[in-house]
Amino acid sequence: MLRELLLGALFGTFTGLMPGVHVNTLAVLLNGALLPSLTLFAMGLTHTYLDAFPSTFLGIPDEGTALSILPAHRLVLAGKGMEVIRIALYSSFLATLLFIPP
Protein backbone atom coordinates (compact mmCIF):
# COMPACT_ATOMS: atom_id res chain seq x y z
CA MET A 1 0.00 0.00 0.00
CA LEU A 2 2.85 2.40 0.79
CA ARG A 3 4.45 1.55 -2.54
CA GLU A 4 1.29 2.55 -4.43
CA LEU A 5 1.04 5.83 -2.51
CA LEU A 6 4.68 6.72 -3.14
CA LEU A 7 4.39 5.79 -6.81
CA GLY A 8 1.26 7.95 -7.11
CA ALA A 9 3.00 10.86 -5.38
CA LEU A 10 5.96 10.51 -7.75
CA PHE A 11 3.79 10.41 -10.87
CA GLY A 12 1.59 13.23 -9.51
CA THR A 13 4.67 15.37 -8.96
CA PHE A 14 5.69 14.75 -12.56
CA THR A 15 2.25 15.65 -13.94
CA GLY A 16 1.85 18.62 -11.61
CA LEU A 17 5.14 20.26 -12.52
CA MET A 18 5.21 19.44 -16.25
CA PRO A 19 3.04 21.85 -18.24
CA GLY A 20 0.69 20.07 -20.61
CA VAL A 21 0.87 16.68 -18.91
CA HIS A 22 -2.24 15.70 -16.96
CA VAL A 23 -2.99 12.81 -14.64
CA ASN A 24 -5.47 11.36 -17.12
CA THR A 25 -2.88 11.37 -19.90
CA LEU A 26 -0.32 9.55 -17.78
CA ALA A 27 -2.94 7.10 -16.52
CA VAL A 28 -3.85 6.17 -20.10
CA LEU A 29 -0.18 5.80 -21.06
CA LEU A 30 0.50 3.59 -18.04
CA ASN A 31 -2.71 1.60 -18.39
CA GLY A 32 -0.72 -1.45 -19.42
CA ALA A 33 0.83 -1.47 -15.94
CA LEU A 34 -2.67 -1.79 -14.40
CA LEU A 35 -2.26 0.99 -11.87
CA PRO A 36 -4.18 0.43 -8.66
CA SER A 37 -6.85 2.94 -7.73
CA LEU A 38 -4.79 4.10 -4.73
CA THR A 39 -1.98 5.13 -7.08
CA LEU A 40 -4.42 7.03 -9.29
CA PHE A 41 -5.88 8.78 -6.25
CA ALA A 42 -2.42 9.79 -4.99
CA MET A 43 -1.51 11.01 -8.48
CA GLY A 44 -4.59 13.21 -8.66
CA LEU A 45 -4.15 14.60 -5.18
CA THR A 46 -0.48 15.44 -5.69
CA HIS A 47 -1.23 16.95 -9.09
CA THR A 48 -3.88 19.18 -7.50
CA TYR A 49 -1.34 20.66 -5.11
CA LEU A 50 1.52 21.14 -7.56
CA ASP A 51 -0.17 22.30 -10.76
CA ALA A 52 -0.38 25.87 -9.42
CA PHE A 53 3.38 26.38 -9.81
CA PRO A 54 3.78 26.06 -13.60
CA SER A 55 0.40 27.60 -14.39
CA THR A 56 1.28 30.64 -12.29
CA PHE A 57 4.88 31.25 -13.23
CA LEU A 58 5.30 29.80 -16.73
CA GLY A 59 2.19 31.07 -18.48
CA ILE A 60 2.56 34.79 -17.84
CA PRO A 61 1.74 36.81 -20.96
CA ASP A 62 3.28 40.17 -21.81
CA GLU A 63 1.79 43.23 -20.18
CA GLY A 64 0.50 44.38 -23.57
CA THR A 65 -1.86 41.40 -23.88
CA ALA A 66 -4.20 42.54 -21.11
CA LEU A 67 -7.21 40.74 -22.58
CA SER A 68 -5.73 37.28 -22.04
CA ILE A 69 -4.28 37.81 -18.58
CA LEU A 70 -5.62 35.83 -15.62
CA PRO A 71 -5.95 37.16 -12.07
CA ALA A 72 -3.03 35.01 -10.93
CA HIS A 73 -0.87 36.47 -13.67
CA ARG A 74 -1.87 40.00 -12.64
CA LEU A 75 -0.67 39.26 -9.12
CA VAL A 76 2.61 37.79 -10.40
CA LEU A 77 3.22 40.89 -12.52
CA ALA A 78 2.54 42.97 -9.39
CA GLY A 79 5.21 40.99 -7.51
CA LYS A 80 2.81 38.83 -5.49
CA GLY A 81 3.55 35.44 -7.03
CA MET A 82 4.12 33.66 -3.75
CA GLU A 83 0.75 34.92 -2.52
CA VAL A 84 -0.86 33.19 -5.50
CA ILE A 85 0.89 29.94 -4.58
CA ARG A 86 -0.11 30.29 -0.93
CA ILE A 87 -3.76 30.83 -1.86
CA ALA A 88 -3.70 27.88 -4.28
CA LEU A 89 -2.14 25.54 -1.72
CA TYR A 90 -4.54 26.68 0.99
CA SER A 91 -7.50 26.13 -1.34
CA SER A 92 -6.28 22.66 -2.28
CA PHE A 93 -5.87 21.78 1.38
CA LEU A 94 -9.38 22.97 2.22
CA ALA A 95 -10.79 21.00 -0.71
CA THR A 96 -8.98 17.90 0.56
CA LEU A 97 -10.42 18.38 4.04
CA LEU A 98 -13.94 18.95 2.74
CA PHE A 99 -13.67 15.88 0.51
CA ILE A 100 -13.03 13.51 3.41
CA PRO A 101 -16.37 11.92 4.31
CA PRO A 102 -17.51 12.34 7.93
Coordinates of C-alpha atoms in Angstrom, one line a residue:
M1 CA 0.0 0.0 0.0
L2 CA 2.9 2.4 0.8
R3 CA 4.4 1.6 -2.5
E4 CA 1.3 2.5 -4.4
L5 CA 1.0 5.8 -2.5
L6 CA 4.7 6.7 -3.1
L7 CA 4.4 5.8 -6.8
G8 CA 1.3 8.0 -7.1
A9 CA 3.0 10.9 -5.4
L10 CA 6.0 10.5 -7.8
F11 CA 3.8 10.4 -10.9
G12 CA 1.6 13.2 -9.5
T13 CA 4.7 15.4 -9.0
F14 CA 5.7 14.8 -12.6
T15 CA 2.2 15.6 -13.9
G16 CA 1.9 18.6 -11.6
L17 CA 5.1 20.3 -12.5
M18 CA 5.2 19.4 -16.3
P19 CA 3.0 21.8 -18.2
G20 CA 0.7 20.1 -20.6
V21 CA 0.9 16.7 -18.9
H22 CA -2.2 15.7 -17.0
V23 CA -3.0 12.8 -14.6
N24 CA -5.5 11.4 -17.1
T25 CA -2.9 11.4 -19.9
L26 CA -0.3 9.6 -17.8
A27 CA -2.9 7.1 -16.5
V28 CA -3.8 6.2 -20.1
L29 CA -0.2 5.8 -21.1
L30 CA 0.5 3.6 -18.0
N31 CA -2.7 1.6 -18.4
G32 CA -0.7 -1.4 -19.4
A33 CA 0.8 -1.5 -15.9
L34 CA -2.7 -1.8 -14.4
L35 CA -2.3 1.0 -11.9
P36 CA -4.2 0.4 -8.7
S37 CA -6.9 2.9 -7.7
L38 CA -4.8 4.1 -4.7
T39 CA -2.0 5.1 -7.1
L40 CA -4.4 7.0 -9.3
F41 CA -5.9 8.8 -6.2
A42 CA -2.4 9.8 -5.0
M43 CA -1.5 11.0 -8.5
G44 CA -4.6 13.2 -8.7
L45 CA -4.2 14.6 -5.2
T46 CA -0.5 15.4 -5.7
H47 CA -1.2 17.0 -9.1
T48 CA -3.9 19.2 -7.5
Y49 CA -1.3 20.7 -5.1
L50 CA 1.5 21.1 -7.6
D51 CA -0.2 22.3 -10.8
A52 CA -0.4 25.9 -9.4
F53 CA 3.4 26.4 -9.8
P54 CA 3.8 26.1 -13.6
S55 CA 0.4 27.6 -14.4
T56 CA 1.3 30.6 -12.3
F57 CA 4.9 31.2 -13.2
L58 CA 5.3 29.8 -16.7
G59 CA 2.2 31.1 -18.5
I60 CA 2.6 34.8 -17.8
P61 CA 1.7 36.8 -21.0
D62 CA 3.3 40.2 -21.8
E63 CA 1.8 43.2 -20.2
G64 CA 0.5 44.4 -23.6
T65 CA -1.9 41.4 -23.9
A66 CA -4.2 42.5 -21.1
L67 CA -7.2 40.7 -22.6
S68 CA -5.7 37.3 -22.0
I69 CA -4.3 37.8 -18.6
L70 CA -5.6 35.8 -15.6
P71 CA -5.9 37.2 -12.1
A72 CA -3.0 35.0 -10.9
H73 CA -0.9 36.5 -13.7
R74 CA -1.9 40.0 -12.6
L75 CA -0.7 39.3 -9.1
V76 CA 2.6 37.8 -10.4
L77 CA 3.2 40.9 -12.5
A78 CA 2.5 43.0 -9.4
G79 CA 5.2 41.0 -7.5
K80 CA 2.8 38.8 -5.5
G81 CA 3.6 35.4 -7.0
M82 CA 4.1 33.7 -3.8
E83 CA 0.7 34.9 -2.5
V84 CA -0.9 33.2 -5.5
I85 CA 0.9 29.9 -4.6
R86 CA -0.1 30.3 -0.9
I87 CA -3.8 30.8 -1.9
A88 CA -3.7 27.9 -4.3
L89 CA -2.1 25.5 -1.7
Y90 CA -4.5 26.7 1.0
S91 CA -7.5 26.1 -1.3
S92 CA -6.3 22.7 -2.3
F93 CA -5.9 21.8 1.4
L94 CA -9.4 23.0 2.2
A95 CA -10.8 21.0 -0.7
T96 CA -9.0 17.9 0.6
L97 CA -10.4 18.4 4.0
L98 CA -13.9 18.9 2.7
F99 CA -13.7 15.9 0.5
I100 CA -13.0 13.5 3.4
P101 CA -16.4 11.9 4.3
P102 CA -17.5 12.3 7.9

